[in-house]
Tab-separated table of C-alpha atoms in Angstrom:
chain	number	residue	atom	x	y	z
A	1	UNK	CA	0.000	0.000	0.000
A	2	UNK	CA	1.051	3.638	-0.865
A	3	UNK	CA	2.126	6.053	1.516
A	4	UNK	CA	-1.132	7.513	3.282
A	5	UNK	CA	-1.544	11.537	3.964
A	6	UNK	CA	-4.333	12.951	5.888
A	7	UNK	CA	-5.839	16.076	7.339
A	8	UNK	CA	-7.851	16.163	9.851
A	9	UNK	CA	-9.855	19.575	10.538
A	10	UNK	CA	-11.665	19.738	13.770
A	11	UNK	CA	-11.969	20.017	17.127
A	12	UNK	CA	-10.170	19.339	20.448
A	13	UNK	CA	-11.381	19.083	23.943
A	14	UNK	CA	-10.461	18.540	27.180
A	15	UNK	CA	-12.920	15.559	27.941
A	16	UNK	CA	-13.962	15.273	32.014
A	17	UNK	CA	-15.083	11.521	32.129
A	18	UNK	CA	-17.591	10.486	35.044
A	19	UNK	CA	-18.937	6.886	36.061
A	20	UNK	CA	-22.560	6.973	37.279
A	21	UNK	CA	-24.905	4.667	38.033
A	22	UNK	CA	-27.313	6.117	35.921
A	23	UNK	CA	-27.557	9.287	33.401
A	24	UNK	CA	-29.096	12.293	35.078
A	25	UNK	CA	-32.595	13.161	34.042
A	26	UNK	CA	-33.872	16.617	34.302
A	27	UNK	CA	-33.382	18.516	37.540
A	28	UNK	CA	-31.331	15.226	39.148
A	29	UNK	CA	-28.194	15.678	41.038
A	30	UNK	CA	-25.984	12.410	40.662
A	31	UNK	CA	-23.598	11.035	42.843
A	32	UNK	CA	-20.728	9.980	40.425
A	33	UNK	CA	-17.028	8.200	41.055
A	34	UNK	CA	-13.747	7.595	39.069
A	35	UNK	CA	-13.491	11.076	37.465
A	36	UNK	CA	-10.316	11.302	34.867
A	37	UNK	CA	-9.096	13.255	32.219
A	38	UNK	CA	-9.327	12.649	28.766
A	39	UNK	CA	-7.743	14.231	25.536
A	40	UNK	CA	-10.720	14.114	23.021
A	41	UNK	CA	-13.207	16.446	20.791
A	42	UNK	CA	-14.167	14.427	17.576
A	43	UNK	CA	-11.350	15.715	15.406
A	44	UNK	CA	-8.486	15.014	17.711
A	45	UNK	CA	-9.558	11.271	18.466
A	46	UNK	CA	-9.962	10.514	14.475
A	47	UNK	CA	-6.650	12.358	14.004
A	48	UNK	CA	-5.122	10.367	17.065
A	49	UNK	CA	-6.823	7.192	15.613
A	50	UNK	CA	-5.746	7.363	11.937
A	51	UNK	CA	-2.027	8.191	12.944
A	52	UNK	CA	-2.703	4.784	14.767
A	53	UNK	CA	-3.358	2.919	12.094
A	54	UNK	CA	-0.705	3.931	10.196
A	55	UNK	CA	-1.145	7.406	8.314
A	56	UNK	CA	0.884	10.288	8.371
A	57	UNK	CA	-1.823	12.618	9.421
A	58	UNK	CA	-1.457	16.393	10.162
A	59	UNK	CA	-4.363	18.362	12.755
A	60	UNK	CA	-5.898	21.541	11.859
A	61	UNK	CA	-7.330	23.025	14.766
A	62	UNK	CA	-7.226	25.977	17.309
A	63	UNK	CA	-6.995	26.080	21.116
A	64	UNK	CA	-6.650	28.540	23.894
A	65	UNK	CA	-2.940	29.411	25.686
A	66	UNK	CA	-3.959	27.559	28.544
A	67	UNK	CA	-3.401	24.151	30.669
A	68	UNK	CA	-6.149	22.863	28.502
A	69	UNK	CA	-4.086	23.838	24.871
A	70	UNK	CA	-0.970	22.645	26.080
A	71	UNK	CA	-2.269	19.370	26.863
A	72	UNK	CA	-4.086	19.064	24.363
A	73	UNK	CA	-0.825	19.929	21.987
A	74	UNK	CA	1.042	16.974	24.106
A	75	UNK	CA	-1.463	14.374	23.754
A	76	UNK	CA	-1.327	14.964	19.817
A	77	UNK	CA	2.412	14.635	19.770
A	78	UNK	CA	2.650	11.729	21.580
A	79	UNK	CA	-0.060	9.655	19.266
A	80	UNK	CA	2.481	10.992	16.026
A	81	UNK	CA	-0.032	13.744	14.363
A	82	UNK	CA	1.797	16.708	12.974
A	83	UNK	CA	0.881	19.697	15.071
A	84	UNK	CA	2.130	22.439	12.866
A	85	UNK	CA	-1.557	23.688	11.523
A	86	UNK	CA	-2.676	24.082	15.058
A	87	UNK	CA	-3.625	27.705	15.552
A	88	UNK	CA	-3.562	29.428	18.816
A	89	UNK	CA	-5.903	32.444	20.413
A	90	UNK	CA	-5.133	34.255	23.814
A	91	UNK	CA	-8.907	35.493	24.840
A	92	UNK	CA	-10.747	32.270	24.203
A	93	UNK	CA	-10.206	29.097	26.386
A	94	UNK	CA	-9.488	25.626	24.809
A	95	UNK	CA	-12.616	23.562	24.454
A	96	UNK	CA	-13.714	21.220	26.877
A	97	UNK	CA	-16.633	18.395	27.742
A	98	UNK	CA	-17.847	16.499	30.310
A	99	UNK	CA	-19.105	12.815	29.586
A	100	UNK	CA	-21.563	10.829	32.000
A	101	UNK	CA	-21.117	7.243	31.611
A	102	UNK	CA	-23.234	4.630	33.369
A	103	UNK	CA	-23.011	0.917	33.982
A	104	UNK	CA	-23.638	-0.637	30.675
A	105	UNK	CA	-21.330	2.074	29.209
A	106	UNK	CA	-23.885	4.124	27.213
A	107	UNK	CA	-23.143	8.163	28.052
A	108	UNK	CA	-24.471	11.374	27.745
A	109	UNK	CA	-21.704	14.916	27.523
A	110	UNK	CA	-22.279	18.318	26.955
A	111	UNK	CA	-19.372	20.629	25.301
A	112	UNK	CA	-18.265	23.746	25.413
A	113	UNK	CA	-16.256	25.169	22.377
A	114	UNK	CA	-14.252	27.752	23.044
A	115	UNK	CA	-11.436	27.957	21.053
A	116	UNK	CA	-12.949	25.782	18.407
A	117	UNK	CA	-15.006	27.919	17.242
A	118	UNK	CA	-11.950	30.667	16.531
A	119	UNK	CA	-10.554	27.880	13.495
A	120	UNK	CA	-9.705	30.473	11.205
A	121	UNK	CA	-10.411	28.350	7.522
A	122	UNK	CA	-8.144	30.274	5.174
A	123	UNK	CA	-5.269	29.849	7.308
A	124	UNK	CA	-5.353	26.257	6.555
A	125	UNK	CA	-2.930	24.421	4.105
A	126	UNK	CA	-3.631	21.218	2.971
A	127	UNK	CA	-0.521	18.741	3.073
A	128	UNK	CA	1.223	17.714	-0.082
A	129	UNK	CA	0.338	14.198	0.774
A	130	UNK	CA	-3.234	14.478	1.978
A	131	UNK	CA	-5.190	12.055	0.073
A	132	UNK	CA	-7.883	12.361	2.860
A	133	UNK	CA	-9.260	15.644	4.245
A	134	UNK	CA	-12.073	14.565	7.568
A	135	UNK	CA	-14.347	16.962	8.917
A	136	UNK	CA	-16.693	16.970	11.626
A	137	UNK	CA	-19.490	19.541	13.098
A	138	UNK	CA	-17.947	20.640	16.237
A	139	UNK	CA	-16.381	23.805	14.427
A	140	UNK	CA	-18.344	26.247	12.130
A	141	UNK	CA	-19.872	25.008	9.175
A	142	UNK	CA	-18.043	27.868	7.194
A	143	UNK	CA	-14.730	26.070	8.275
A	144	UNK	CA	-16.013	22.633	6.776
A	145	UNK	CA	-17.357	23.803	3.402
A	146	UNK	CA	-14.081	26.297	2.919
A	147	UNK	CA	-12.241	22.764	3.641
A	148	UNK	CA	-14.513	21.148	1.464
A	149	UNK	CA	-13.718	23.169	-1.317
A	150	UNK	CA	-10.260	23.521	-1.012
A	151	UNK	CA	-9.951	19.359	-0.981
A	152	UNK	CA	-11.963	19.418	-4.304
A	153	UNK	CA	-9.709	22.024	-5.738
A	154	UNK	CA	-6.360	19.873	-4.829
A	155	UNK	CA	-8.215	16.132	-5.531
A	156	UNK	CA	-8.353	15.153	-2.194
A	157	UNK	CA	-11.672	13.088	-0.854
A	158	UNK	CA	-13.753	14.951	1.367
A	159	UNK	CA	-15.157	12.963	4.378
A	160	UNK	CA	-17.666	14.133	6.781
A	161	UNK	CA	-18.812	12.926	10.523
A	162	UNK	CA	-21.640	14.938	10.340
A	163	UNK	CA	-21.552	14.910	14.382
A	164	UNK	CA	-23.083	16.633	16.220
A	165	UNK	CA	-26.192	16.772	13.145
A	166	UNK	CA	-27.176	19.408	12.237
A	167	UNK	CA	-28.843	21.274	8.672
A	168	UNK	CA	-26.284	20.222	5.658
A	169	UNK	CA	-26.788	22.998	2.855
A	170	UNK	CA	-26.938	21.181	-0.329
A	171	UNK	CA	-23.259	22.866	-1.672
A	172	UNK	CA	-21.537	20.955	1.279
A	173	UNK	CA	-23.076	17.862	0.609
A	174	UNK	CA	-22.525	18.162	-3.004
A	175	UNK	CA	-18.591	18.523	-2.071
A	176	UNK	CA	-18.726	15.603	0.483
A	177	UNK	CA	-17.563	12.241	-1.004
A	178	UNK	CA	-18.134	9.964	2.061
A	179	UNK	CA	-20.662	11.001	4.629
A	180	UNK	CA	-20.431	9.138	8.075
A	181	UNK	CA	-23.554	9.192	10.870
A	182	UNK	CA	-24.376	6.963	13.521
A	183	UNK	CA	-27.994	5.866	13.646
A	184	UNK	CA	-30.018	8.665	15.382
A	185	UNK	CA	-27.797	11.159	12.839
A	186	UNK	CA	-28.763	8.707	9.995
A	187	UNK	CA	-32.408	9.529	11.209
A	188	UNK	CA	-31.922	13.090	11.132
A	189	UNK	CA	-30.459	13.308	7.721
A	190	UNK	CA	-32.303	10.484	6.148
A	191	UNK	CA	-36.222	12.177	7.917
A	192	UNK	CA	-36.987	8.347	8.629
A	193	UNK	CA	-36.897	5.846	11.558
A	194	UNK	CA	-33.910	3.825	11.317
A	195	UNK	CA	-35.065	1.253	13.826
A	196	UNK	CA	-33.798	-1.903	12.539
A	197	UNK	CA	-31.413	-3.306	9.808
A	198	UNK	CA	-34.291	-4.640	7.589
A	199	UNK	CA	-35.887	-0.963	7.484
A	200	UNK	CA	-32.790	0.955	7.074
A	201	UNK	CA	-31.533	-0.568	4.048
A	202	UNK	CA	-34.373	0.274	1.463
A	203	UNK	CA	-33.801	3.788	3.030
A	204	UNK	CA	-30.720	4.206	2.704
A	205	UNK	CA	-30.491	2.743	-0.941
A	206	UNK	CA	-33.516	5.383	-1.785
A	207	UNK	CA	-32.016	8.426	-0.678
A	208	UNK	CA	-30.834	11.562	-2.532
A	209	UNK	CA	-28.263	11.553	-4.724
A	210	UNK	CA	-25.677	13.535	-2.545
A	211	UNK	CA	-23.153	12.657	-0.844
A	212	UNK	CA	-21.725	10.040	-2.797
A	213	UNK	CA	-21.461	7.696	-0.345
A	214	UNK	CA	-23.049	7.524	3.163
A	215	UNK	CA	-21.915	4.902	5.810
A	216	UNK	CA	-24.477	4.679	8.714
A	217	UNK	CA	-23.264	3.193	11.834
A	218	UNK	CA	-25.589	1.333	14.232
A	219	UNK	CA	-23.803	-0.337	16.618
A	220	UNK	CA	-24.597	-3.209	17.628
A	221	UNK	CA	-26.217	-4.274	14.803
A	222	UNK	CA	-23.217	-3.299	12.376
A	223	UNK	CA	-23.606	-0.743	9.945
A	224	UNK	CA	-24.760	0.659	6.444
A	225	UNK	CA	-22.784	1.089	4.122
A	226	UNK	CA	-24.547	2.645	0.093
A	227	UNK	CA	-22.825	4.210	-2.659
A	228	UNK	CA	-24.582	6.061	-5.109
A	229	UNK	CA	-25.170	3.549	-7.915
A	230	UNK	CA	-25.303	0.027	-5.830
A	231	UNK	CA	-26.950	-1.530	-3.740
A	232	UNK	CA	-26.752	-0.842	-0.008
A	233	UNK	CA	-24.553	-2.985	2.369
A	234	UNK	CA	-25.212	-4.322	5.879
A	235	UNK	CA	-21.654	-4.956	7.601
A	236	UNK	CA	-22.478	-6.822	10.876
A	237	UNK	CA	-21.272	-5.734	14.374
A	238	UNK	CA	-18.551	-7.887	15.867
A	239	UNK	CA	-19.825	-9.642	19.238
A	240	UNK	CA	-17.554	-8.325	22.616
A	241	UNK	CA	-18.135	-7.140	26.181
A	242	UNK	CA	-18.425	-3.419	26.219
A	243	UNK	CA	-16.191	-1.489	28.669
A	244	UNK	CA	-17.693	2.220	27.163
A	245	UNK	CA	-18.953	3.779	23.742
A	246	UNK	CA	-17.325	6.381	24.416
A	247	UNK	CA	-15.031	7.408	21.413
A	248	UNK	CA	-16.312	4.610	19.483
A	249	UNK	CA	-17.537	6.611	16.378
A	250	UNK	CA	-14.017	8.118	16.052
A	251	UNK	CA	-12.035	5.147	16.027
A	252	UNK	CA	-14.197	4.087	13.249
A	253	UNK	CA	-13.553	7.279	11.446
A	254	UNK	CA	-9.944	7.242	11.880
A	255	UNK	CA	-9.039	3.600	11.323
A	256	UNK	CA	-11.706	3.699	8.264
A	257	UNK	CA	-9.935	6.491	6.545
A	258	UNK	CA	-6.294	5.675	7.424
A	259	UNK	CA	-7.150	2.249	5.192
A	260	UNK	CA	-8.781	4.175	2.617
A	261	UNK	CA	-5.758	6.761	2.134
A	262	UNK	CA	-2.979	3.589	2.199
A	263	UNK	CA	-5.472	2.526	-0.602
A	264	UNK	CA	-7.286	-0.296	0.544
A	265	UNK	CA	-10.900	-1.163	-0.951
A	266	UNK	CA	-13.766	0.279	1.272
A	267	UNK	CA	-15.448	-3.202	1.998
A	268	UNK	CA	-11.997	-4.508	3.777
A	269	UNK	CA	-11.764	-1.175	5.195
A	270	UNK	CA	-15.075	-1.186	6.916
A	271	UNK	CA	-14.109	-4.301	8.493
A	272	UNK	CA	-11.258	-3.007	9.692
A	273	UNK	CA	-12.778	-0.113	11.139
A	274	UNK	CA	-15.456	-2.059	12.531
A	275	UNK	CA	-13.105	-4.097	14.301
A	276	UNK	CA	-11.101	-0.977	15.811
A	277	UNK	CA	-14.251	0.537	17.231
A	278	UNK	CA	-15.309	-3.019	18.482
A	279	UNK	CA	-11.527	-3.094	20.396
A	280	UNK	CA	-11.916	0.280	21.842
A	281	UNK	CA	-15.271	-0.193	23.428
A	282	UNK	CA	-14.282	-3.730	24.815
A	283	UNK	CA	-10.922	-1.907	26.280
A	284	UNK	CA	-10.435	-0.092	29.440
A	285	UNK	CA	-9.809	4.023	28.544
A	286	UNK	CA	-6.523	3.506	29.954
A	287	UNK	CA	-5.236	0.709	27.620
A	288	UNK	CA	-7.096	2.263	24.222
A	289	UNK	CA	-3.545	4.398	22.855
A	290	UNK	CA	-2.404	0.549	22.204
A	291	UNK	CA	-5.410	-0.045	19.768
A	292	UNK	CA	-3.617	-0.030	16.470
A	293	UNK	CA	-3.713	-1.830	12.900
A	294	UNK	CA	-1.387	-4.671	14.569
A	295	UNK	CA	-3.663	-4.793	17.333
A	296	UNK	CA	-6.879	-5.379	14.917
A	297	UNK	CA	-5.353	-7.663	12.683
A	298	UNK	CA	-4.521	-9.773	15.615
A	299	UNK	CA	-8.316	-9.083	16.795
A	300	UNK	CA	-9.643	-10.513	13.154
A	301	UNK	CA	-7.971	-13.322	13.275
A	302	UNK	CA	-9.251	-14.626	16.175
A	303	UNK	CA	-12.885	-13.014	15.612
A	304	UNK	CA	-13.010	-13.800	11.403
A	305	UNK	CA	-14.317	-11.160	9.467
A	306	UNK	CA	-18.131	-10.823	8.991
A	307	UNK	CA	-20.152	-11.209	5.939
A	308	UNK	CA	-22.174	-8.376	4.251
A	309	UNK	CA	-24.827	-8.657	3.102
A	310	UNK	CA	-26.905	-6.293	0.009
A	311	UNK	CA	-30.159	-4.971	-0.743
C-alpha cells in the first residue's frame, strides 16, 4: 500500500469523564465516582486514531494558551499527528466536555467550544500528501465547506462525521464524497426511523443523490454502508463485552480512513474499522492508545471477518 496523507480539521477538547450509576434526568443531582481526564473532541480522536493505524496525518485546529491547549498539543504529539496547523488564540479558552457514563457504558456529555469555534479556515494548508481531508461539526460550518472546497480544488476526498447533526446545505453535501452518521444522525439526515437493519436498508439505498457515499453506523447491529449507484450494504457488528462507547464513532472514522488513504478497498476497510471501534469499546480508557492496525489484525484473526450482506 502507498504512503497515506491525511488532514484532519476539527476540534479538540479537554474531555472530564464520570462513572454513574445512571444518566441524570432533568433537575437530578448524581452522585458519580472515578473522574479522569481525557484528551478528546471528535477531530483530535480521528486524528489520534488514523495516525494509529498507520497514516501520516497532520491536525488543523485551534486552542486557547492555557493548561487545557498545552495538553491538548502533548497528547497529539505523543499519538504521532503533525501539530504544525494548530492555531492558537489568547482570549478564548481551549474547548472542553464532560461525559456521564453509566453501567452498561452508554453516556451522555455536553461541550463547550471555546477555542474551536476561533478555526480560522483560510489559514489552513492542505498537506502535499493528503489524500484524505475529515471533517466533523464541532467547528463552524463555514470552516467545513471552505475545507470542502479547497480538498476538491487539490483532488483530495472529502469525508464528513456529520456529528453533532445538524442542517447540511446542499453545496456541502454536493462537495462531500463519504458522509459518516451513527444511527439517530442517519435519522436526522435520512427524515426516517432507522429502527432496525431490515428498514434501514431500502432507506438508505432510496435516498438523494448527494453525498456520494453515506456509511451509517448502528452499533450493535453493524452498519450501512450505500454508494450512489449500488446496492446498499449491511456490515455486521462484531460480538464483545463493552467497557464504554465512548469514542467509538471516532475510532471508526480514523481507522476507516487511514485504510482508505494507504489505498485499501472500502469493503476490507469497513471491516477493519469495525473491528477498531469493536476493540476500543471492549478496552479499558486507559489501555485504548495501544489499539492499532497490529492490534486489529490480531483481533480478526481470532474473531473472522463478517459477511455483508446487500439490498
Amino acid at each position: 500500500m502507498a504512503e497515506a496523507g491525511i488532514l484532519v480539521v476539527g476540534a479538540l477538547h479537554l474531555d472530564i469523564l464520570i462513572d454513574a450509576p445512571h444518566l441524570p434526568r432533568a433537575d437530578e443531582t448524581v452522585m458519580g465516582s472515578n473522574a479522569r481526564y481525557v484528551c478528546g473532541g471528535k477531530g483530535g480522536n480521528q486524528a489520534a486514531a488514523a495516525a494509529r493505524h498507520g497514516a501520516h496525518v497532520t491536525m488543523a485546529a485551534c486552542v486557547g494558551s492555557d493548561g487545557f491547549g498545552a495538553t491538548l498539543t502533548e497528547h497529539l504529539h505523543a499519538a504521532g499527528v503533525g501539530t504544525d496547523q494548530l492555531q492558537r488564540v489568547d482570549d478564548t479558552p481551549s474547548g472542553m466536555s464532560v461525559a456521564i457514563i453509566d453501567p452498561a457504558g452508554d453516556y451522555g456529555a455536553v461541550v463547550a467550544s471555546g477555542a474551536n469555534q476561533r478555526l480560522n479556515a483560510s489559514a489552513i494548508r492542505l498537506p502535499g500528501d493528503a489524500r484524505f481531508v475529515i471533517a466533523q461539526n464541532e467547528i463552524p460550518e463555514a470552516v467545513n465547506l471552505e475545507v470542502a472546497r479547497m480538498a476538491r480544488r487539490a483532488g483530495a476526498r472529502f469525508v464528513l462525521n456529520a456529528a453533532p447533526m445538524r442542517q447540511l446545505p446542499r453545496e456541502l453535501l454536493e462537495l462531500v464524497d463519504v458522509l459518516i452518521v451513527n444511527r439517530l444522525e442517519g435519522e436526522e439526515f435520512l427524515g426516517a426511523e432507522l429502527s432496525t437493519v431490515s428498514e434501514a436498508l431500502p432507506i438508505v439505498a432510496d435516498r438523494p443523490a448527494s453525498p456520494a457515499q453515506l456509511i451509517v453506523t448502528m452499533g450493535g447491529d453493524g452498519l450501512i454502508h450505500h454508494r450512489i449507484g449500488d446496492s446498499a450494504n449491511h456490515v455486521p457488528a462484531f460480538a464483545v463485552d463493552i467497557v464504554s462507547t465512548h469514542g467509538a464513532g471516532d475510532a471508526f472514522v480514523g481507522a476507516l480512513c487511514a485504510r482508505l488513504a494507504k489505498g485499501e478497498e472500502m469493503a476490507s476497510a469497513l471491516i477493519h474499522a469495525q473491528a477498531a471501534a469493536a476493540l476500543l469499546v471492549s478496552t479499558a480508557e486507559v489501555e485504548r492508545a495501544s489499539i492499532d492496525a497490529d492490534a486489529v489484525e490480531r483481533f480478526l484473526r481470532e474473531s473472522g471477518r463478517p459477511q455483508a450482506e446487500s439490498r
